[in-house]
PDB file of C-alpha atoms in Angstrom:
ATOM      1  CA  MET A 307       0.362  -9.044 -18.079  1.00 39.00           C
ATOM      2  CA  THR A 308       1.318  -5.451 -18.652  1.00 39.00           C
ATOM      3  CA  GLY A 309       0.971  -2.135 -16.897  1.00 43.00           C
ATOM      4  CA  GLU A 310      -0.978   0.880 -18.045  1.00 47.00           C
ATOM      5  CA  ALA A 311      -0.584   1.522 -21.781  1.00 45.00           C
ATOM      6  CA  GLY A 312       2.435   3.716 -22.502  1.00 51.00           C
ATOM      7  CA  ALA A 313       3.659   3.743 -18.886  1.00 58.00           C
ATOM      8  CA  PRO A 314       7.061   2.150 -18.181  1.00 71.00           C
ATOM      9  CA  ALA A 315       6.829  -0.726 -15.700  1.00 88.00           C
ATOM     10  CA  VAL A 316       7.952   0.228 -12.216  1.00 93.00           C
ATOM     11  CA  VAL A 317       7.212  -3.328 -10.977  1.00 96.00           C
ATOM     12  CA  ARG A 318       7.829  -6.422 -13.108  1.00 96.00           C
ATOM     13  CA  ILE A 319       6.965  -9.865 -11.727  1.00 97.00           C
ATOM     14  CA  ALA A 320       7.815 -12.899 -13.870  1.00 97.00           C
ATOM     15  CA  SER A 321       6.942 -16.578 -13.225  1.00 97.00           C
ATOM     16  CA  VAL A 322       6.956 -16.085  -9.451  1.00 97.00           C
ATOM     17  CA  GLU A 323       6.235 -18.902  -7.037  1.00 96.00           C
ATOM     18  CA  LYS A 324       6.369 -18.763  -3.240  1.00 96.00           C
ATOM     19  CA  ARG A 325       6.518 -21.846  -1.059  1.00 93.00           C
ATOM     20  CA  PHE A 326       6.573 -21.810   2.747  1.00 91.00           C
ATOM     21  CA  GLU A 327       8.311 -24.737   4.416  1.00 84.00           C
ATOM     22  CA  ALA A 328       7.023 -25.847   7.810  1.00 75.00           C
ATOM     23  CA  GLY A 329       6.988 -29.043   9.882  1.00 66.00           C
ATOM     24  CA  GLY A 330       8.622 -31.202   7.243  1.00 65.00           C
ATOM     25  CA  GLY A 331       6.088 -30.162   4.613  1.00 70.00           C
ATOM     26  CA  GLY A 332       5.452 -27.180   2.402  1.00 81.00           C
ATOM     27  CA  THR A 333       2.662 -24.860   1.360  1.00 89.00           C
ATOM     28  CA  VAL A 334       2.591 -23.273  -2.070  1.00 92.00           C
ATOM     29  CA  ALA A 335       1.228 -19.778  -1.420  1.00 94.00           C
ATOM     30  CA  LEU A 336       1.701 -18.333  -4.924  1.00 96.00           C
ATOM     31  CA  ALA A 337       2.157 -19.957  -8.312  1.00 95.00           C
ATOM     32  CA  GLY A 338       2.712 -18.659 -11.830  1.00 95.00           C
ATOM     33  CA  ILE A 339       2.494 -14.933 -11.012  1.00 96.00           C
ATOM     34  CA  ASP A 340       3.201 -12.624 -13.964  1.00 97.00           C
ATOM     35  CA  LEU A 341       2.374  -8.934 -13.556  1.00 97.00           C
ATOM     36  CA  ASP A 342       3.695  -5.571 -14.736  1.00 96.00           C
ATOM     37  CA  ILE A 343       2.659  -2.380 -12.927  1.00 96.00           C
ATOM     38  CA  GLY A 344       3.129   0.888 -14.799  1.00 95.00           C
ATOM     39  CA  ARG A 345       4.551   4.040 -13.287  1.00 93.00           C
ATOM     40  CA  GLY A 346       1.853   6.111 -11.603  1.00 94.00           C
ATOM     41  CA  GLU A 347      -0.713   3.306 -11.470  1.00 96.00           C
ATOM     42  CA  PHE A 348      -2.895   2.527  -8.442  1.00 97.00           C
ATOM     43  CA  VAL A 349      -3.252  -1.259  -8.407  1.00 98.00           C
ATOM     44  CA  SER A 350      -5.277  -3.173  -5.828  1.00 98.00           C
ATOM     45  CA  LEU A 351      -4.752  -6.865  -5.031  1.00 97.00           C
ATOM     46  CA  ILE A 352      -7.908  -8.680  -3.983  1.00 97.00           C
ATOM     47  CA  GLY A 353      -8.810 -12.320  -3.388  1.00 95.00           C
ATOM     48  CA  PRO A 354     -10.067 -14.777  -0.758  1.00 92.00           C
ATOM     49  CA  SER A 355      -8.331 -14.961   2.622  1.00 89.00           C
ATOM     50  CA  GLY A 356      -5.059 -16.836   2.368  1.00 88.00           C
ATOM     51  CA  CYS A 357      -4.708 -16.382  -1.392  1.00 92.00           C
ATOM     52  CA  GLY A 358      -1.317 -14.704  -1.016  1.00 93.00           C
ATOM     53  CA  LYS A 359      -2.154 -11.003  -1.482  1.00 95.00           C
ATOM     54  CA  SER A 360       0.075  -9.860   1.360  1.00 94.00           C
ATOM     55  CA  THR A 361       2.686 -12.438   0.406  1.00 95.00           C
ATOM     56  CA  LEU A 362       2.837 -10.921  -3.097  1.00 96.00           C
ATOM     57  CA  LEU A 363       3.130  -7.427  -1.622  1.00 96.00           C
ATOM     58  CA  ARG A 364       6.017  -8.555   0.578  1.00 95.00           C
ATOM     59  CA  LEU A 365       7.752 -10.137  -2.391  1.00 96.00           C
ATOM     60  CA  ILE A 366       7.568  -6.797  -4.227  1.00 96.00           C
ATOM     61  CA  GLY A 367       9.024  -5.114  -1.153  1.00 94.00           C
ATOM     62  CA  ASP A 368      11.796  -7.716  -0.725  1.00 94.00           C
ATOM     63  CA  LEU A 369      10.567  -8.551   2.766  1.00 93.00           C
ATOM     64  CA  ILE A 370      10.582 -12.205   1.681  1.00 94.00           C
ATOM     65  CA  ALA A 371      12.232 -13.845  -1.336  1.00 95.00           C
ATOM     66  CA  PRO A 372      10.471 -15.785  -4.108  1.00 96.00           C
ATOM     67  CA  SER A 373      11.002 -19.532  -4.294  1.00 95.00           C
ATOM     68  CA  ALA A 374      11.133 -19.209  -8.081  1.00 96.00           C
ATOM     69  CA  GLY A 375      10.865 -16.412 -10.645  1.00 96.00           C
ATOM     70  CA  THR A 376      11.962 -12.781 -10.491  1.00 96.00           C
ATOM     71  CA  VAL A 377      10.705  -9.517  -9.012  1.00 96.00           C
ATOM     72  CA  GLU A 378      12.074  -6.217 -10.321  1.00 95.00           C
ATOM     73  CA  VAL A 379      11.417  -2.677  -9.113  1.00 93.00           C
ATOM     74  CA  ASN A 380      12.587   0.231 -11.265  1.00 91.00           C
ATOM     75  CA  GLY A 381      14.484  -2.130 -13.541  1.00 90.00           C
ATOM     76  CA  LYS A 382      16.531  -3.749 -10.788  1.00 92.00           C
ATOM     77  CA  ALA A 383      16.137  -6.668  -8.412  1.00 93.00           C
ATOM     78  CA  ALA A 384      13.697  -5.977  -5.570  1.00 93.00           C
ATOM     79  CA  HIS A 385      16.536  -6.429  -3.062  1.00 92.00           C
ATOM     80  CA  ALA A 386      18.579  -3.669  -4.705  1.00 92.00           C
ATOM     81  CA  ALA A 387      15.498  -1.418  -4.757  1.00 90.00           C
ATOM     82  CA  ARG A 388      14.958  -1.993  -1.028  1.00 89.00           C
ATOM     83  CA  LEU A 389      18.564  -1.153  -0.254  1.00 87.00           C
ATOM     84  CA  GLY A 390      18.103   2.004  -2.323  1.00 87.00           C
ATOM     85  CA  ARG A 391      15.004   2.905  -0.276  1.00 86.00           C
ATOM     86  CA  GLU A 392      12.920   3.152  -3.432  1.00 88.00           C
ATOM     87  CA  TYR A 393       9.604   2.280  -1.801  1.00 88.00           C
ATOM     88  CA  GLY A 394       7.642   2.809   1.383  1.00 91.00           C
ATOM     89  CA  ILE A 395       5.298   0.420   3.167  1.00 92.00           C
ATOM     90  CA  VAL A 396       2.156   1.114   5.185  1.00 93.00           C
ATOM     91  CA  PHE A 397       0.699  -1.733   7.242  1.00 90.00           C
ATOM     92  CA  GLN A 398      -2.758  -2.179   8.764  1.00 86.00           C
ATOM     93  CA  ALA A 399      -1.345  -0.973  12.098  1.00 88.00           C
ATOM     94  CA  PRO A 400       0.398   2.418  11.855  1.00 90.00           C
ATOM     95  CA  VAL A 401       3.431   1.207  13.906  1.00 90.00           C
ATOM     96  CA  LEU A 402       4.215   4.636  15.362  1.00 94.00           C
ATOM     97  CA  PHE A 403       6.633   5.163  18.240  1.00 94.00           C
ATOM     98  CA  GLU A 404       4.610   6.535  21.143  1.00 95.00           C
ATOM     99  CA  TRP A 405       7.529   8.358  22.782  1.00 95.00           C
ATOM    100  CA  ARG A 406       8.209  10.375  19.630  1.00 96.00           C
ATOM    101  CA  THR A 407       6.088  13.279  18.451  1.00 97.00           C
ATOM    102  CA  VAL A 408       4.200  13.021  15.173  1.00 97.00           C
ATOM    103  CA  GLU A 409       6.892  15.078  13.451  1.00 97.00           C
ATOM    104  CA  ASP A 410       9.677  12.981  14.943  1.00 96.00           C
ATOM    105  CA  ASN A 411       7.970   9.794  13.732  1.00 96.00           C
ATOM    106  CA  VAL A 412       7.982  11.173  10.197  1.00 96.00           C
ATOM    107  CA  LYS A 413      11.624  12.259  10.564  1.00 95.00           C
ATOM    108  CA  LEU A 414      12.813   8.797  11.644  1.00 93.00           C
ATOM    109  CA  PRO A 415      13.730   7.369   8.207  1.00 91.00           C
ATOM    110  CA  LEU A 416      15.373  10.673   7.301  1.00 93.00           C
ATOM    111  CA  GLU A 417      17.495  10.514  10.464  1.00 92.00           C
ATOM    112  CA  LEU A 418      18.516   6.926   9.730  1.00 88.00           C
ATOM    113  CA  MET A 419      19.711   7.848   6.248  1.00 86.00           C
ATOM    114  CA  GLY A 420      21.774  10.708   7.677  1.00 88.00           C
ATOM    115  CA  MET A 421      19.861  13.662   6.259  1.00 88.00           C
ATOM    116  CA  GLY A 422      20.835  16.979   7.901  1.00 92.00           C
ATOM    117  CA  ARG A 423      18.513  18.483  10.514  1.00 91.00           C
ATOM    118  CA  PRO A 424      17.267  21.469   8.463  1.00 93.00           C
ATOM    119  CA  ASP A 425      16.471  19.248   5.467  1.00 94.00           C
ATOM    120  CA  ARG A 426      14.690  16.561   7.466  1.00 93.00           C
ATOM    121  CA  GLU A 427      12.657  19.150   9.379  1.00 94.00           C
ATOM    122  CA  ARG A 428      11.629  20.758   6.105  1.00 95.00           C
ATOM    123  CA  ARG A 429      10.747  17.402   4.549  1.00 94.00           C
ATOM    124  CA  ALA A 430       8.806  16.162   7.587  1.00 95.00           C
ATOM    125  CA  ARG A 431       6.747  19.349   7.729  1.00 96.00           C
ATOM    126  CA  ALA A 432       6.014  19.130   4.005  1.00 96.00           C
ATOM    127  CA  MET A 433       4.797  15.532   4.397  1.00 95.00           C
ATOM    128  CA  LEU A 434       2.594  16.435   7.353  1.00 96.00           C
ATOM    129  CA  GLU A 435       1.075  19.263   5.326  1.00 95.00           C
ATOM    130  CA  LEU A 436       0.488  16.792   2.479  1.00 93.00           C
ATOM    131  CA  VAL A 437      -1.583  14.543   4.770  1.00 93.00           C
ATOM    132  CA  GLU A 438      -3.199  17.634   6.360  1.00 93.00           C
ATOM    133  CA  LEU A 439      -1.709  17.099   9.818  1.00 95.00           C
ATOM    134  CA  GLY A 440       0.638  20.085   9.982  1.00 95.00           C
ATOM    135  CA  GLU A 441      -1.023  21.469  13.111  1.00 96.00           C
ATOM    136  CA  PHE A 442      -0.512  18.148  14.935  1.00 97.00           C
ATOM    137  CA  ALA A 443       3.283  17.983  14.472  1.00 96.00           C
ATOM    138  CA  ARG A 444       3.985  18.328  18.226  1.00 96.00           C
ATOM    139  CA  HIS A 445       1.321  15.851  19.306  1.00 97.00           C
ATOM    140  CA  HIS A 446       2.092  12.266  20.252  1.00 97.00           C
ATOM    141  CA  PRO A 447       0.408   9.296  18.517  1.00 96.00           C
ATOM    142  CA  TYR A 448      -1.851   8.468  21.483  1.00 95.00           C
ATOM    143  CA  GLN A 449      -3.431  11.913  21.099  1.00 97.00           C
ATOM    144  CA  LEU A 450      -4.611  11.133  17.551  1.00 96.00           C
ATOM    145  CA  SER A 451      -7.503   9.104  16.164  1.00 93.00           C
ATOM    146  CA  GLY A 452      -6.854   5.860  14.285  1.00 92.00           C
ATOM    147  CA  GLY A 453      -7.325   7.531  10.921  1.00 92.00           C
ATOM    148  CA  MET A 454      -4.950  10.353  11.848  1.00 95.00           C
ATOM    149  CA  GLN A 455      -2.317   7.856  13.018  1.00 95.00           C
ATOM    150  CA  GLN A 456      -2.564   6.098   9.679  1.00 94.00           C
ATOM    151  CA  ARG A 457      -2.028   9.411   7.899  1.00 94.00           C
ATOM    152  CA  VAL A 458       1.169   9.868   9.941  1.00 96.00           C
ATOM    153  CA  ALA A 459       2.288   6.408   8.780  1.00 95.00           C
ATOM    154  CA  ILE A 460       1.619   7.430   5.162  1.00 95.00           C
ATOM    155  CA  ALA A 461       3.590  10.665   5.660  1.00 95.00           C
ATOM    156  CA  ARG A 462       6.521   8.683   7.050  1.00 95.00           C
ATOM    157  CA  ALA A 463       6.393   6.194   4.169  1.00 94.00           C
ATOM    158  CA  LEU A 464       6.474   9.075   1.665  1.00 93.00           C
ATOM    159  CA  ALA A 465       9.254  10.980   3.434  1.00 92.00           C
ATOM    160  CA  LEU A 466      11.986   9.527   1.209  1.00 87.00           C
ATOM    161  CA  GLU A 467       9.989  10.207  -1.966  1.00 88.00           C
ATOM    162  CA  PRO A 468       9.695   6.519  -2.885  1.00 90.00           C
ATOM    163  CA  ALA A 469       8.962   5.409  -6.434  1.00 87.00           C
ATOM    164  CA  ILE A 470       6.348   2.998  -5.090  1.00 93.00           C
ATOM    165  CA  LEU A 471       4.117   2.845  -2.023  1.00 95.00           C
ATOM    166  CA  LEU A 472       3.035  -0.599  -0.786  1.00 96.00           C
ATOM    167  CA  MET A 473      -0.105  -0.599   1.385  1.00 95.00           C
ATOM    168  CA  ASP A 474      -1.201  -3.775   3.181  1.00 95.00           C
ATOM    169  CA  GLU A 475      -4.849  -3.360   4.226  1.00 93.00           C
ATOM    170  CA  PRO A 476      -4.041   0.017   5.800  1.00 91.00           C
ATOM    171  CA  PHE A 477      -7.672   0.907   6.536  1.00 90.00           C
ATOM    172  CA  GLY A 478      -8.964  -2.531   7.538  1.00 86.00           C
ATOM    173  CA  ALA A 479      -9.238  -1.668  11.247  1.00 83.00           C
ATOM    174  CA  LEU A 480     -11.108   1.629  10.710  1.00 86.00           C
ATOM    175  CA  ASP A 481     -14.858   2.191  10.914  1.00 88.00           C
ATOM    176  CA  GLU A 482     -16.689   2.542   7.602  1.00 90.00           C
ATOM    177  CA  MET A 483     -17.022   6.334   7.607  1.00 90.00           C
ATOM    178  CA  THR A 484     -13.364   6.873   8.530  1.00 89.00           C
ATOM    179  CA  ARG A 485     -12.358   4.309   5.923  1.00 91.00           C
ATOM    180  CA  GLU A 486     -14.229   6.194   3.191  1.00 92.00           C
ATOM    181  CA  ARG A 487     -12.544   9.443   4.222  1.00 91.00           C
ATOM    182  CA  MET A 488      -9.144   7.745   4.165  1.00 91.00           C
ATOM    183  CA  ASN A 489      -9.886   6.365   0.693  1.00 94.00           C
ATOM    184  CA  SER A 490     -10.444   9.918  -0.521  1.00 93.00           C
ATOM    185  CA  GLU A 491      -7.297  11.102   1.289  1.00 92.00           C
ATOM    186  CA  VAL A 492      -5.047   8.463  -0.240  1.00 94.00           C
ATOM    187  CA  LEU A 493      -6.409   9.235  -3.709  1.00 96.00           C
ATOM    188  CA  ARG A 494      -5.694  12.929  -3.177  1.00 93.00           C
ATOM    189  CA  ILE A 495      -2.130  12.122  -2.063  1.00 93.00           C
ATOM    190  CA  TRP A 496      -1.646   9.727  -4.994  1.00 95.00           C
ATOM    191  CA  ARG A 497      -2.735  12.366  -7.488  1.00 94.00           C
ATOM    192  CA  GLN A 498      -0.528  15.021  -5.861  1.00 92.00           C
ATOM    193  CA  THR A 499       2.616  12.899  -5.691  1.00 92.00           C
ATOM    194  CA  GLY A 500       2.292  10.641  -8.741  1.00 92.00           C
ATOM    195  CA  THR A 501       3.611   7.734  -6.653  1.00 94.00           C
ATOM    196  CA  THR A 502       2.836   4.226  -7.886  1.00 96.00           C
ATOM    197  CA  ILE A 503       0.654   2.461  -5.294  1.00 97.00           C
ATOM    198  CA  VAL A 504       0.073  -1.273  -4.759  1.00 97.00           C
ATOM    199  CA  PHE A 505      -2.774  -1.779  -2.297  1.00 97.00           C
ATOM    200  CA  VAL A 506      -4.006  -4.979  -0.603  1.00 97.00           C
ATOM    201  CA  THR A 507      -7.666  -5.084   0.419  1.00 95.00           C
ATOM    202  CA  HIS A 508     -10.513  -7.511   1.157  1.00 93.00           C
ATOM    203  CA  SER A 509     -13.105  -4.895   0.167  1.00 94.00           C
ATOM    204  CA  ILE A 510     -14.423  -5.014  -3.411  1.00 96.00           C
ATOM    205  CA  PRO A 511     -15.960  -1.490  -3.276  1.00 95.00           C
ATOM    206  CA  GLU A 512     -12.710  -0.087  -1.861  1.00 96.00           C
ATOM    207  CA  ALA A 513     -10.629  -1.756  -4.585  1.00 97.00           C
ATOM    208  CA  VAL A 514     -12.850  -0.359  -7.354  1.00 97.00           C
ATOM    209  CA  PHE A 515     -13.082   3.136  -5.848  1.00 97.00           C
ATOM    210  CA  LEU A 516      -9.322   3.504  -5.464  1.00 97.00           C
ATOM    211  CA  SER A 517      -7.762   1.732  -8.392  1.00 97.00           C
ATOM    212  CA  THR A 518      -6.734   2.159 -11.985  1.00 97.00           C
ATOM    213  CA  ARG A 519      -6.673  -1.670 -12.115  1.00 97.00           C
ATOM    214  CA  VAL A 520      -7.846  -4.438  -9.805  1.00 98.00           C
ATOM    215  CA  VAL A 521      -5.820  -7.667  -9.732  1.00 97.00           C
ATOM    216  CA  VAL A 522      -8.135 -10.581  -8.852  1.00 97.00           C
ATOM    217  CA  MET A 523      -6.458 -13.617  -7.289  1.00 96.00           C
ATOM    218  CA  SER A 524      -7.614 -17.199  -6.803  1.00 95.00           C
ATOM    219  CA  ALA A 525      -7.620 -19.264  -3.627  1.00 93.00           C
ATOM    220  CA  ARG A 526      -4.354 -20.901  -2.578  1.00 90.00           C
ATOM    221  CA  PRO A 527      -2.116 -21.378  -4.377  1.00 92.00           C
ATOM    222  CA  GLY A 528      -2.703 -17.781  -5.393  1.00 94.00           C
ATOM    223  CA  ARG A 529      -2.795 -17.074  -9.112  1.00 96.00           C
ATOM    224  CA  ILE A 530      -3.908 -13.991 -11.021  1.00 96.00           C
ATOM    225  CA  THR A 531      -7.228 -14.911 -12.610  1.00 96.00           C
ATOM    226  CA  ARG A 532      -8.368 -11.513 -13.890  1.00 96.00           C
ATOM    227  CA  LEU A 533      -7.228  -7.924 -14.394  1.00 96.00           C
ATOM    228  CA  VAL A 534     -10.107  -5.462 -14.195  1.00 97.00           C
ATOM    229  CA  GLU A 535      -9.510  -2.004 -15.668  1.00 97.00           C
ATOM    230  CA  VAL A 536     -11.232   0.817 -13.736  1.00 97.00           C
ATOM    231  CA  PRO A 537     -11.970   3.741 -16.122  1.00 96.00           C
ATOM    232  CA  LEU A 538     -13.779   5.877 -13.513  1.00 96.00           C
ATOM    233  CA  ALA A 539     -13.083   9.598 -13.802  1.00 94.00           C
ATOM    234  CA  HIS A 540     -11.081  11.610 -11.276  1.00 92.00           C
ATOM    235  CA  PRO A 541     -11.471  13.146  -8.809  1.00 93.00           C
ATOM    236  CA  ARG A 542     -13.496  10.347  -7.244  1.00 94.00           C
ATOM    237  CA  ASN A 543     -15.992  11.225  -4.527  1.00 92.00           C
ATOM    238  CA  ASP A 544     -19.404  10.279  -3.129  1.00 91.00           C
ATOM    239  CA  GLU A 545     -20.920  10.738  -6.586  1.00 94.00           C
ATOM    240  CA  THR A 546     -18.515   8.088  -7.905  1.00 95.00           C
ATOM    241  CA  ARG A 547     -20.099   5.561  -5.563  1.00 93.00           C
ATOM    242  CA  GLU A 548     -23.497   6.300  -7.174  1.00 94.00           C
ATOM    243  CA  ASP A 549     -22.189   5.953 -10.736  1.00 95.00           C
ATOM    244  CA  PRO A 550     -23.669   2.981 -12.688  1.00 96.00           C
ATOM    245  CA  THR A 551     -20.165   2.210 -14.022  1.00 97.00           C
ATOM    246  CA  TYR A 552     -18.928   1.879 -10.447  1.00 97.00           C
ATOM    247  CA  PHE A 553     -21.675  -0.638  -9.640  1.00 96.00           C
ATOM    248  CA  ARG A 554     -20.930  -2.541 -12.843  1.00 97.00           C
ATOM    249  CA  LEU A 555     -17.238  -2.786 -11.952  1.00 97.00           C
ATOM    250  CA  VAL A 556     -17.988  -3.902  -8.384  1.00 97.00           C
ATOM    251  CA  THR A 557     -20.159  -6.679  -9.860  1.00 96.00           C
ATOM    252  CA  GLU A 558     -17.436  -7.602 -12.361  1.00 96.00           C
ATOM    253  CA  VAL A 559     -14.829  -7.977  -9.608  1.00 97.00           C
ATOM    254  CA  ARG A 560     -17.247  -9.935  -7.407  1.00 96.00           C
ATOM    255  CA  GLU A 561     -18.046 -12.353 -10.227  1.00 95.00           C
ATOM    256  CA  ALA A 562     -14.334 -12.742 -11.010  1.00 95.00           C
ATOM    257  CA  LEU A 563     -13.716 -13.646  -7.362  1.00 93.00           C
ATOM    258  CA  ARG A 564     -16.497 -16.224  -7.397  1.00 90.00           C
ATOM    259  CA  GLY A 565     -15.037 -17.711 -10.545  1.00 83.00           C
ATOM    260  CA  GLY A 566     -11.663 -18.015  -8.829  1.00 60.00           C
ATOM    261  CA  GLY A 567     -12.995 -20.110  -5.954  1.00 49.00           C
ATOM    262  CA  GLY A 568     -12.895 -19.574  -2.196  1.00 44.00           C
ATOM    263  CA  GLY A 569     -10.827 -20.897   0.636  1.00 41.00           C
ATOM    264  CA  SER A 570      -8.599 -19.678   3.422  1.00 38.00           C
ATOM    265  CA  ASP A 571      -5.183 -20.321   4.825  1.00 37.00           C
ATOM    266  CA  ALA A 572      -2.677 -18.652   7.115  1.00 36.00           C
ATOM    267  CA  THR A 573      -0.071 -17.697   4.524  1.00 36.00           C
ATOM    268  CA  ASP A 574      -1.086 -14.050   3.985  1.00 40.00           C
ATOM    269  CA  GLY A 575       1.158 -11.586   5.763  1.00 37.00           C
ATOM    270  CA  VAL A 576       3.542 -14.115   7.336  1.00 35.00           C
ATOM    271  CA  ASP A 577       7.331 -14.369   7.457  1.00 37.00           C
ATOM    272  CA  GLY A 578       9.793 -11.572   6.892  1.00 41.00           C
ATOM    273  CA  PRO A 579      10.772  -8.690   9.210  1.00 43.00           C
ATOM    274  CA  SER A 580       8.274  -7.333  11.727  1.00 45.00           C
ATOM    275  CA  PRO A 581       6.470  -4.022  11.074  1.00 47.00           C
ATOM    276  CA  GLU A 582       8.315  -2.491  14.052  1.00 47.00           C
ATOM    277  CA  ARG A 583      11.705  -3.316  12.574  1.00 44.00           C
ATOM    278  CA  LEU A 584      10.656  -2.132   9.128  1.00 46.00           C
ATOM    279  CA  ALA A 585       9.381   1.169  10.479  1.00 48.00           C
ATOM    280  CA  ALA A 586      12.776   1.828  12.021  1.00 43.00           C
ATOM    281  CA  GLU A 587      14.687   0.986   8.812  1.00 43.00           C
ATOM    282  CA  GLY A 588      13.534   4.028   6.918  1.00 42.00           C
ATOM    283  CA  GLY A 589      11.002   4.976   4.261  1.00 42.00           C
ATOM    284  CA  ILE A 590       8.560   2.450   5.648  1.00 42.00           C
ATOM    285  CA  GLY A 591       5.237   3.066   7.385  1.00 42.00           C
TER     286      GLY A 591
END
């Protein structure tokens, strides 16, 4: 399965399987995963609970290792890409440090990589302006709304100018109106930065609204059952959600999910380093 036509693959996944061992037995979370993601794409992963969406995201980010197969980012092993800080991660919880100001939270990965004070201050301010939070630089996280905290997490993840941004249900805990605003915000940021984004969601409308492609996965063991191209024009806004093509694509994804079967399990988002540790390691939201 290939990325966007003409775009070099920034992520290449070949014959990947992931098995979790527990209690003398094993659970196959993912099987036979082949996927290329082109540079500058916005790809959403969607499927029933427990299908391995978050597991696949963590494999891309080298937070866990595949049991079989290979994962490459920017033409190198995912592990080498992680060591090179070539991607950022945003989780459902923003994982901000309450004792640090908003600006200092964004500076954290820059401090850990040894960037000089003037450069990291300049970069942190630029990222806060990008997410439209420049005036809140001296605030602390508890003074911000949930949506604003998530924007700080996105700014921190982008601070090291990663080639790829991994987002694991980042808006799942937000109310519907805030979620729609955040969808528009992340699209604006994506178009401004050109960063490749891989986005996990349970929401079919969200996946269609955001993506250039939607990757539909089956119930455990997770397999890719369908790739749905999303040719909706940009910029996307409230009018997009009234477009007949949008409704057709939502129906297409829903029918693809039904065809893939249902089911649930506890393998999504397990194993690997905690969000708190990742946030402190740099370039990660």
